Amino acid sequence: MFQFFRRLIYLFLFIYFPARSFTQSTYSQIDPFSYNIIKKTECRKGAVVSAHPLASAVGADILKKGGNAFDAAIATQFALAVVYPAAGNIGGGGFMVARTAKGKNIAIDFREKAPEKASRNMYLDSNGNAQTNLSQNGHLAAGVPGTVAGIFEELKYARLPIRKLIQPAIDLAEKGFALTASEARSLNASQNEFKKYNTVFPVFVRSTPWKAGDTLVQKDLAKTLILIRDSGSKGFYEGETAQLITDEMKRGNGIISLDDLKNYTAKQREAVAFKYKTDFTIVTMPLPASGGVLLPQMMRMIEDQPLKTYGFESVREVHLMVEVERLAYADRAKFLGDKDYFKVPAKFLWSYPYVMQRMRLYDPEKAGNSKDIKGGDTAPESEETTHFSVYDKDGNAVAITTTLNGGYGCKTVVAGAGFFLNNEMDDFSVKPGVPNMYGAVGGEANAIAPGKRMLSSMTPTIVLKNEKPFLVFGTPGGTTITTSVFQTLVDILELNMSPEDAVNKPKFHHQWLPDLIYVEKDFPQDIRLGLEKMGYQISQRDAIGRTELIQIDSTGKITAIGDKRGDDTAVGY
Ligand code: DON
């Protein structure tokens, strides 16, 4: 009886105070039908910040029960696959960057791969025109998923058994959880696409609109998670789940085969680590994540510039950062792709001599022009993704960005298995010069080839101050990811901004082509006018990214910030 009334009170509170945002300093019990959105948490032991309150709570609970940051990251990742189906996933891929308490950098690449039957011109019609509807929607858009293989690679650094880490996700899928208002809105906005790209309608399709507080139960997904719990990664890449994926492929002209699944492996790579000024070391993901080249390039381009004198979002500061972004993104289009398939002069591109030479093209008084700026020619011979950050009491730090690419990926759910497949094939250059869904162009380096990984913008990043974790962060946002990470670094390392402001203040972005500065709607109007006067074209757009950031100060105080732009929540203890 008491339970019943408690639920009733919670339901009442949820309906009347959905998505409340506040600061919290302690951790509280998880109830999937009543939970809070917490934007800022200050604590001393450990913290998790992710795009969904329940996923953050699940991760923090694992930390409290003696798990380390890797345990918490795995539990959060599985929980996101249930409570945040637009981007949290087991049908997609991503990257992990970590720093262990013992001082080791780790980079795990679980990016999707092109299936063996993929070919360079698979998205061109008989006249050679790009059909981006096929690279972006439905079965043919899906790359071979990497997330589950990635999680089992992460497990090598964890303390607890997988069954403990996956169980909260199984429970959330089996018994359900209450949708937030923004999730309900997002599911409603995609109903037509869910119907168009599925022959067997998934649980997300409903005849009446979803609303905040509705319970979402995902029995098929629970079954798949149980197979993973009991059989490890084979529970996904072989047996019943693999069969369901290939059956689904057949219903919609997809090409992922049983062999593609069985042969998928996540890869440990050497993390990119570079010094910034005397105190900082920045650790980030190497290719096929483009941030591993663009971030060191851009940071080195601004290292000796007077950003502090210019000030936050002044005309001069934005001008400098935009020109740096233009130069970096021109190189991205020309040089970057999967290094296992195409020779990329990665280290050369962020070497000081090359960076200095590129900066000769920057005129502090004049707006640049993408027609005149091309990718460097001195190379030597030789809206949906999600990020979460975890820090534990021993000093392990984990940053993971994972994605289905677009919101709900290719919009196709594997019938009987209950999860969305990605539309990551669109991150390849389907034809030289044809923009992908984020407007990025590419060529030979990022052309489609069987087994190849498509180029990514995802940039999970850890900053060390005097060799100790200082920032653990990252963001979704397609091509804006790398520039948002760049902007956050400038704001904190150069302008001494608070972590809260660095996450929430207006963002801007330039990516060479199109030749525009994108700004969020709260970008200062007078600066916008000043930039227009210099000759820039400005375009206002929706929210840029959702940065999830943990800062650890020299006394050990942890500040975790969930981005104001969504349901993002920081939980710690
Ligand atoms: O890997 C990439 O660069 C893209 N697939 C990321 C997509 C993304 O961030 C969408 N989020 N809003």
XYZ file of C-alpha atoms and ligand atoms in Angstrom:
585
model
C 0.000 0.000 0.000
C 2.774 2.387 1.039
C 4.615 1.512 -2.211
C 1.498 2.354 -4.194
C 1.158 5.813 -2.605
C 4.852 6.468 -2.984
C 4.578 5.751 -6.729
C 1.513 7.969 -6.979
C 3.358 10.861 -5.330
C 6.361 10.324 -7.613
C 4.118 10.255 -10.672
C 2.515 13.502 -9.561
C 5.912 15.105 -9.000
C 7.205 13.881 -12.371
C 4.232 15.276 -14.271
C 4.331 18.642 -12.514
C 8.076 19.126 -12.307
C 9.515 17.338 -15.333
C 13.076 18.217 -16.269
C 13.844 20.262 -13.197
C 17.397 21.511 -13.276
C 19.425 22.204 -10.185
C 22.754 21.738 -8.515
C 23.242 18.713 -6.312
C 26.088 17.754 -4.079
C 25.073 14.237 -3.063
C 23.911 11.167 -4.867
C 20.373 9.800 -4.381
C 18.546 6.527 -5.118
C 17.534 5.540 -8.692
C 13.844 5.350 -9.512
C 13.178 4.947 -13.257
C 9.758 6.556 -12.841
C 10.873 9.593 -10.903
C 14.218 11.242 -11.416
C 15.784 14.673 -11.650
C 17.880 16.475 -14.197
C 20.943 17.742 -12.333
C 23.117 20.210 -14.192
C 25.952 20.665 -11.743
C 27.382 18.333 -9.135
C 30.243 19.101 -6.790
C 31.751 16.165 -4.946
C 35.051 14.603 -3.927
C 34.986 10.904 -4.852
C 33.629 10.208 -8.311
C 31.170 11.460 -10.908
C 29.373 10.538 -14.119
C 27.889 13.027 -16.557
C 25.829 11.843 -19.511
C 22.918 12.805 -21.731
C 20.324 11.049 -19.563
C 19.649 11.273 -15.805
C 19.033 7.519 -15.455
C 22.234 6.569 -17.278
C 24.277 8.959 -15.090
C 22.594 7.537 -11.973
C 23.335 3.944 -13.055
C 27.023 4.799 -13.605
C 27.351 6.667 -10.302
C 25.728 3.743 -8.490
C 28.400 1.404 -9.895
C 31.106 3.808 -8.660
C 29.532 3.799 -5.201
C 29.444 0.011 -5.182
C 33.189 -0.208 -5.741
C 33.396 -0.185 -9.520
C 36.079 1.927 -11.179
C 35.577 4.488 -13.959
C 35.627 1.730 -16.620
C 32.917 -0.255 -14.811
C 30.821 2.888 -14.505
C 31.388 3.779 -18.155
C 30.230 0.339 -19.311
C 27.108 0.450 -17.131
C 26.350 3.986 -18.352
C 26.885 2.966 -21.966
C 24.467 0.029 -21.728
C 21.930 2.172 -19.850
C 22.117 4.886 -22.537
C 21.315 2.230 -25.155
C 17.994 1.770 -23.352
C 16.997 5.179 -21.999
C 18.388 7.315 -24.840
C 17.549 5.385 -28.018
C 18.205 8.375 -30.319
C 21.954 8.045 -29.798
C 22.828 5.684 -26.957
C 23.220 2.396 -28.750
C 24.363 -1.123 -29.302
C 23.798 -0.786 -33.066
C 26.355 1.989 -33.608
C 29.959 2.720 -32.714
C 32.310 5.218 -31.097
C 35.563 5.913 -29.306
C 36.922 5.784 -25.774
C 39.840 7.826 -24.447
C 40.977 7.051 -20.911
C 43.747 7.838 -18.482
C 44.345 5.271 -15.777
C 45.254 6.170 -12.197
C 48.682 4.717 -12.969
C 49.207 7.244 -15.752
C 48.561 5.122 -18.861
C 46.668 6.602 -21.817
C 44.199 4.278 -23.551
C 42.323 4.750 -26.840
C 39.724 2.218 -27.999
C 38.298 2.464 -31.514
C 34.913 0.804 -31.897
C 33.927 2.751 -35.002
C 31.615 0.964 -37.461
C 33.129 -0.565 -40.605
C 31.906 -0.744 -44.176
C 30.478 -4.230 -44.865
C 32.465 -6.501 -47.229
C 29.868 -5.981 -49.951
C 30.265 -2.191 -49.795
C 31.840 -0.459 -52.780
C 33.116 2.959 -53.652
C 30.169 4.000 -55.803
C 27.406 2.170 -53.981
C 25.430 5.367 -53.382
C 25.663 6.700 -56.948
C 22.826 6.252 -59.452
C 23.416 5.270 -63.108
C 24.151 8.915 -63.973
C 26.777 9.141 -61.268
C 24.610 11.310 -58.991
C 24.945 10.810 -55.233
C 21.852 9.332 -53.572
C 22.373 10.498 -50.025
C 18.879 9.281 -49.056
C 20.415 5.777 -49.250
C 23.542 6.593 -47.263
C 21.411 8.307 -44.604
C 18.255 6.202 -44.202
C 17.242 2.593 -44.035
C 19.148 -0.668 -44.165
C 21.835 0.205 -46.731
C 23.013 3.158 -44.598
C 24.214 0.912 -41.763
C 27.849 0.116 -41.102
C 28.867 -2.992 -39.135
C 28.182 -2.012 -35.482
C 31.160 -1.703 -33.132
C 29.722 -0.744 -29.747
C 29.427 -4.205 -28.165
C 32.975 -5.156 -29.223
C 34.144 -1.822 -27.805
C 32.488 -2.508 -24.458
C 34.249 -5.871 -24.166
C 37.564 -4.149 -24.918
C 36.783 -1.618 -22.149
C 35.974 -4.529 -19.819
C 39.693 -5.436 -19.770
C 40.215 -2.410 -17.490
C 37.117 -2.956 -15.350
C 36.801 -4.606 -11.958
C 33.277 -5.986 -11.891
C 31.785 -8.791 -14.023
C 29.727 -7.855 -17.085
C 26.556 -9.318 -15.555
C 26.625 -6.646 -12.839
C 27.298 -3.855 -15.312
C 24.620 -4.780 -17.838
C 21.841 -5.689 -15.363
C 20.598 -2.132 -14.725
C 20.119 -1.744 -18.508
C 18.286 -5.065 -18.720
C 15.942 -3.955 -15.917
C 15.307 -0.583 -17.537
C 14.476 -2.289 -20.847
C 12.339 -5.025 -19.284
C 10.391 -3.015 -16.720
C 10.496 0.323 -18.513
C 11.218 3.892 -17.482
C 9.413 7.232 -17.696
C 10.179 9.334 -20.789
C 11.336 12.922 -20.360
C 9.459 15.670 -22.203
C 12.236 16.117 -24.766
C 12.416 12.368 -25.445
C 8.670 12.237 -26.010
C 8.955 15.181 -28.434
C 11.841 13.553 -30.253
C 10.046 10.189 -30.647
C 6.935 11.986 -31.928
C 8.958 13.919 -34.502
C 10.343 10.676 -36.015
C 7.124 8.615 -36.242
C 6.843 8.868 -40.040
C 10.429 7.804 -40.558
C 10.051 4.881 -38.130
C 7.086 3.713 -40.223
C 8.879 4.262 -43.522
C 12.093 2.404 -42.688
C 10.681 -0.560 -40.753
C 8.619 -3.424 -42.135
C 8.012 -4.681 -38.600
C 6.927 -1.686 -36.500
C 9.091 -1.281 -33.369
C 7.854 -0.267 -29.881
C 8.713 3.344 -30.647
C 5.783 3.583 -33.103
C 2.540 4.599 -31.439
C -0.888 5.645 -32.685
C -1.200 8.412 -30.083
C 1.622 10.862 -29.336
C 4.154 10.060 -26.613
C 4.147 12.411 -23.648
C 6.397 13.098 -20.664
C 5.993 10.436 -17.996
C 4.865 7.677 -20.416
C 6.554 4.339 -19.729
C 8.773 2.916 -22.490
C 9.228 -0.864 -22.216
C 11.645 -2.606 -24.658
C 11.263 -6.389 -24.276
C 13.185 -7.305 -27.456
C 16.101 -5.122 -26.443
C 16.071 -6.718 -22.971
C 16.337 -10.134 -24.647
C 19.345 -9.015 -26.714
C 21.054 -7.583 -23.627
C 20.470 -10.880 -21.799
C 22.147 -12.734 -24.700
C 25.136 -10.369 -24.357
C 25.170 -10.861 -20.573
C 25.192 -14.655 -20.946
C 27.365 -15.145 -24.061
C 29.603 -12.057 -24.114
C 30.190 -10.293 -27.427
C 29.200 -13.516 -29.223
C 25.698 -12.842 -27.896
C 25.663 -9.954 -30.368
C 28.043 -10.834 -33.218
C 27.020 -14.497 -33.541
C 23.985 -16.696 -32.954
C 20.463 -15.371 -32.594
C 21.214 -11.617 -32.644
C 23.490 -11.898 -35.706
C 20.781 -13.905 -37.457
C 18.143 -11.277 -36.605
C 20.419 -8.523 -37.983
C 20.969 -10.350 -41.283
C 17.258 -11.222 -41.543
C 16.533 -7.523 -41.081
C 19.077 -6.690 -43.821
C 17.219 -8.951 -46.240
C 13.939 -7.134 -45.611
C 15.422 -3.815 -46.759
C 18.247 -4.474 -49.263
C 20.948 -4.104 -46.619
C 24.339 -5.782 -47.048
C 25.662 -6.604 -43.555
C 26.440 -10.348 -43.515
C 27.021 -12.952 -40.791
C 30.739 -12.848 -41.660
C 30.859 -9.049 -41.343
C 29.505 -9.381 -37.808
C 31.681 -12.312 -36.794
C 34.838 -10.597 -38.076
C 34.269 -7.209 -36.440
C 36.936 -6.277 -33.900
C 37.412 -3.150 -31.815
C 40.961 -1.778 -31.922
C 43.237 -0.418 -29.241
C 45.116 2.514 -30.744
C 47.851 4.800 -29.527
C 46.152 7.853 -27.989
C 47.227 11.217 -29.377
C 48.925 13.169 -26.583
C 50.483 16.605 -27.002
C 51.777 19.296 -24.696
C 49.982 22.618 -24.570
C 52.081 25.372 -23.018
C 53.971 24.225 -19.932
C 51.267 22.840 -17.663
C 48.914 20.903 -19.892
C 48.921 17.656 -21.829
C 45.915 17.031 -24.072
C 45.016 13.393 -24.690
C 42.574 12.608 -27.477
C 41.472 10.012 -30.047
C 43.557 9.340 -33.165
C 42.185 8.575 -36.648
C 39.644 7.551 -37.787
C 38.578 10.287 -35.333
C 39.551 13.514 -37.071
C 39.981 15.357 -33.743
C 43.265 13.483 -33.282
C 44.696 15.642 -36.074
C 42.541 18.779 -36.035
C 42.681 19.442 -32.294
C 46.499 19.488 -32.004
C 46.628 21.484 -35.256
C 44.191 24.133 -34.003
C 45.654 24.308 -30.481
C 49.132 24.824 -31.902
C 47.842 27.491 -34.286
C 46.548 29.557 -31.343
C 49.208 28.675 -28.762
C 51.142 31.944 -29.092
C 48.185 34.197 -29.954
C 46.931 36.837 -27.460
C 43.510 35.248 -26.884
C 43.279 36.521 -23.335
C 43.745 40.092 -24.530
C 41.081 39.608 -27.175
C 38.543 38.220 -24.629
C 35.688 35.721 -24.882
C 33.679 35.988 -28.093
C 35.132 39.332 -29.107
C 35.312 39.998 -32.863
C 39.084 39.399 -32.856
C 38.849 36.165 -30.873
C 36.091 34.682 -33.052
C 37.911 35.814 -36.216
C 41.125 34.067 -35.128
C 39.358 30.856 -34.112
C 37.244 30.763 -37.261
C 40.318 31.167 -39.504
C 42.068 28.388 -37.594
C 38.995 26.173 -38.025
C 38.865 26.973 -41.752
C 42.494 25.912 -42.233
C 42.027 22.713 -40.225
C 38.818 21.647 -41.980
C 40.351 22.241 -45.421
C 43.005 19.685 -44.433
C 40.331 17.361 -43.069
C 38.610 17.230 -46.463
C 41.858 16.598 -48.302
C 43.894 14.300 -46.091
C 41.840 12.536 -43.458
C 40.421 9.016 -43.536
C 41.032 5.555 -42.073
C 44.827 5.241 -41.735
C 44.569 1.469 -42.098
C 43.396 2.059 -45.696
C 44.828 5.367 -46.813
C 48.188 6.906 -46.077
C 47.549 9.965 -43.913
C 50.468 12.220 -42.885
C 48.784 12.626 -39.479
C 51.744 13.692 -37.328
C 53.107 15.926 -40.044
C 49.802 17.785 -40.196
C 50.174 18.899 -36.595
C 53.925 19.386 -36.557
C 54.991 22.928 -35.577
C 56.679 23.788 -38.924
C 53.566 22.810 -40.903
C 51.214 24.598 -38.503
C 53.344 27.789 -38.638
C 53.399 27.677 -42.392
C 49.593 27.337 -42.530
C 49.190 30.269 -40.126
C 50.905 32.526 -42.661
C 47.550 32.445 -44.437
C 45.877 34.080 -41.422
C 45.441 37.862 -41.602
C 44.395 39.335 -38.209
C 42.702 42.225 -39.994
C 40.821 40.411 -42.717
C 38.194 37.662 -43.045
C 39.524 34.665 -44.967
C 37.835 32.986 -47.881
C 37.399 29.269 -48.476
C 37.829 29.670 -52.237
C 41.420 30.755 -51.643
C 42.219 28.385 -48.794
C 42.781 24.763 -49.782
C 44.098 21.797 -47.863
C 47.875 22.117 -47.451
C 49.937 20.875 -50.369
C 53.152 20.213 -48.557
C 52.270 16.776 -47.249
C 55.437 14.675 -47.216
C 55.861 11.549 -49.322
C 56.050 9.446 -46.765
C 21.886 15.548 -34.580
C 22.710 12.239 -32.955
C 25.650 11.261 -30.983
C 26.227 11.194 -27.284
C 29.165 11.762 -25.001
C 29.702 10.793 -21.366
C 32.536 11.377 -18.924
C 33.456 9.426 -15.802
C 35.969 10.001 -13.016
C 36.542 7.711 -10.036
C 38.024 7.974 -6.546
C 41.310 6.352 -7.605
C 41.899 8.908 -10.356
C 40.861 6.899 -13.436
C 39.245 9.075 -16.106
C 37.122 7.835 -19.028
C 35.684 9.867 -21.920
C 33.432 8.088 -24.431
C 31.629 9.468 -27.458
C 29.290 7.036 -29.199
C 26.816 7.408 -32.022
C 24.274 6.049 -34.446
C 25.218 9.104 -36.589
C 21.820 10.767 -37.189
C 19.099 10.705 -34.516
C 17.881 7.072 -34.332
C 20.556 6.195 -36.944
C 19.100 4.789 -40.172
C 15.706 4.639 -38.349
C 15.558 0.862 -38.838
C 15.156 -1.295 -35.745
C 16.366 -4.897 -35.974
C 13.062 -6.747 -35.649
C 13.059 -9.148 -32.692
C 16.284 -7.627 -31.319
C 14.906 -4.181 -30.478
C 17.764 -1.800 -31.339
C 18.313 0.880 -33.977
C 21.030 0.449 -36.579
C 23.378 3.290 -37.419
C 23.545 5.325 -40.660
C 27.289 5.753 -40.350
C 28.003 4.952 -44.042
C 27.100 8.612 -44.709
C 30.289 9.654 -42.881
C 32.266 8.306 -45.842
C 32.683 10.631 -48.788
C 30.010 9.042 -51.024
C 31.340 11.099 -53.956
C 34.215 13.628 -53.960
C 32.865 17.079 -53.141
C 29.331 15.897 -52.226
C 28.571 17.025 -48.667
C 27.430 14.479 -46.085
C 24.581 15.179 -43.670
C 26.838 17.535 -41.689
C 27.996 19.365 -44.809
C 31.470 17.769 -44.663
C 33.169 17.062 -47.960
C 35.984 14.629 -48.637
C 37.694 12.665 -51.364
C 40.002 9.748 -51.906
C 41.185 9.503 -48.265
C 37.635 8.902 -47.045
C 36.208 6.980 -50.031
C 34.216 3.798 -49.314
C 36.074 0.483 -49.279
C 35.064 -2.879 -47.781
C 36.155 -3.188 -44.151
C 37.246 0.463 -43.938
C 36.209 2.770 -41.076
C 34.517 6.034 -42.030
C 36.105 9.307 -40.869
C 34.615 10.724 -37.662
C 34.509 14.067 -35.886
C 34.068 12.509 -32.453
C 36.731 13.834 -30.075
C 36.623 12.375 -26.549
C 39.335 14.307 -24.718
C 41.194 14.358 -21.412
C 43.401 17.255 -20.315
C 46.145 16.596 -17.788
C 47.442 19.425 -15.645
C 50.864 18.624 -14.250
C 50.253 15.044 -15.415
C 47.002 14.613 -13.403
C 43.476 14.528 -14.929
C 42.091 18.081 -14.995
C 39.316 17.903 -17.618
C 37.376 14.884 -18.938
C 34.974 15.859 -21.694
C 33.528 15.628 -25.185
C 30.343 16.349 -27.102
C 28.091 15.200 -29.953
C 27.326 17.525 -32.892
C 28.680 16.062 -36.151
C 31.372 18.290 -37.629
C 30.880 20.831 -34.817
C 32.310 18.322 -32.335
C 35.957 19.151 -32.953
C 35.379 22.907 -32.928
C 33.289 22.702 -29.728
C 36.089 20.750 -28.046
C 38.538 23.382 -29.353
C 36.330 26.220 -28.056
C 35.976 24.575 -24.628
C 39.767 24.193 -24.395
C 40.308 27.841 -25.306
C 37.661 28.980 -22.806
C 39.130 27.033 -19.896
C 42.872 26.890 -20.627
C 43.249 30.385 -22.080
C 40.374 32.435 -20.662
C 40.098 30.763 -17.218
C 36.372 30.365 -17.674
C 34.368 28.310 -15.159
C 33.479 24.796 -16.364
C 29.801 25.744 -16.242
C 30.232 28.745 -18.541
C 32.566 26.860 -20.865
C 29.837 24.263 -21.372
C 26.832 26.578 -21.552
C 27.915 29.886 -23.146
C 27.040 30.276 -26.853
C 29.109 28.246 -29.311
C 30.215 29.070 -32.865
C 31.633 26.927 -35.657
C 33.337 27.110 -39.067
C 34.202 24.088 -41.207
C 35.818 25.555 -44.363
C 32.866 24.573 -46.537
C 30.256 25.961 -46.534
C 32.059 29.256 -45.989
C 29.872 30.387 -43.069
C 30.221 31.005 -39.365
C 27.468 29.074 -37.597
C 26.344 30.622 -34.318
C 23.842 29.651 -31.659
C 20.926 31.982 -31.137
C 22.321 33.517 -27.928
C 25.608 34.468 -29.649
C 26.132 38.208 -28.907
C 24.438 40.378 -31.524
C 27.062 43.167 -31.538
C 29.862 40.665 -32.209
C 27.822 39.147 -34.990
C 27.498 42.606 -36.576
C 31.233 43.227 -36.110
C 32.059 39.966 -37.898
C 29.622 40.754 -40.713
C 31.386 44.084 -41.132
C 34.652 42.189 -41.615
C 32.990 40.291 -44.471
C 31.889 37.088 -42.748
C 28.608 35.431 -43.554
C 26.854 34.289 -40.379
C 24.194 31.619 -40.075
C 22.204 31.012 -36.913
C 21.535 27.365 -36.168
C 20.125 25.059 -33.512
C 22.089 24.082 -30.434
C 25.731 23.254 -31.096
C 26.633 20.049 -29.247
C 25.939 18.904 -25.697
C 29.209 19.019 -23.812
C 29.549 16.737 -20.780
C 32.483 17.883 -18.716
C 34.202 16.922 -15.460
C 36.835 19.214 -13.965
C 39.080 18.115 -11.111
C 40.876 20.960 -9.321
C 44.233 20.781 -7.536
C 42.527 20.052 -4.171
C 40.730 17.052 -5.655
C 37.338 18.785 -5.837
C 35.274 17.370 -8.704
C 32.854 19.591 -10.641
C 30.673 17.750 -13.151
C 28.580 19.766 -15.598
C 25.717 18.514 -17.773
C 25.050 20.714 -20.804
C 22.014 23.009 -20.534
C 21.036 22.049 -24.096
C 19.320 18.745 -23.157
C 18.353 16.378 -20.323
C 22.061 15.983 -19.519
C 22.734 15.154 -15.888
C 25.756 15.106 -13.598
C 25.740 12.714 -10.654
C 28.521 12.232 -8.135
C 29.266 11.372 -4.548
O 31.307 10.364 -36.294
C 30.843 11.447 -36.637
O 31.520 12.424 -36.865
C 29.331 11.613 -36.739
N 28.729 10.369 -37.080
C 28.803 12.175 -35.461
C 27.331 12.469 -35.526
C 26.865 13.367 -34.451
O 27.622 13.855 -33.651
C 25.427 13.686 -34.426
N 25.086 14.427 -33.245
N 24.495 15.347 -33.022
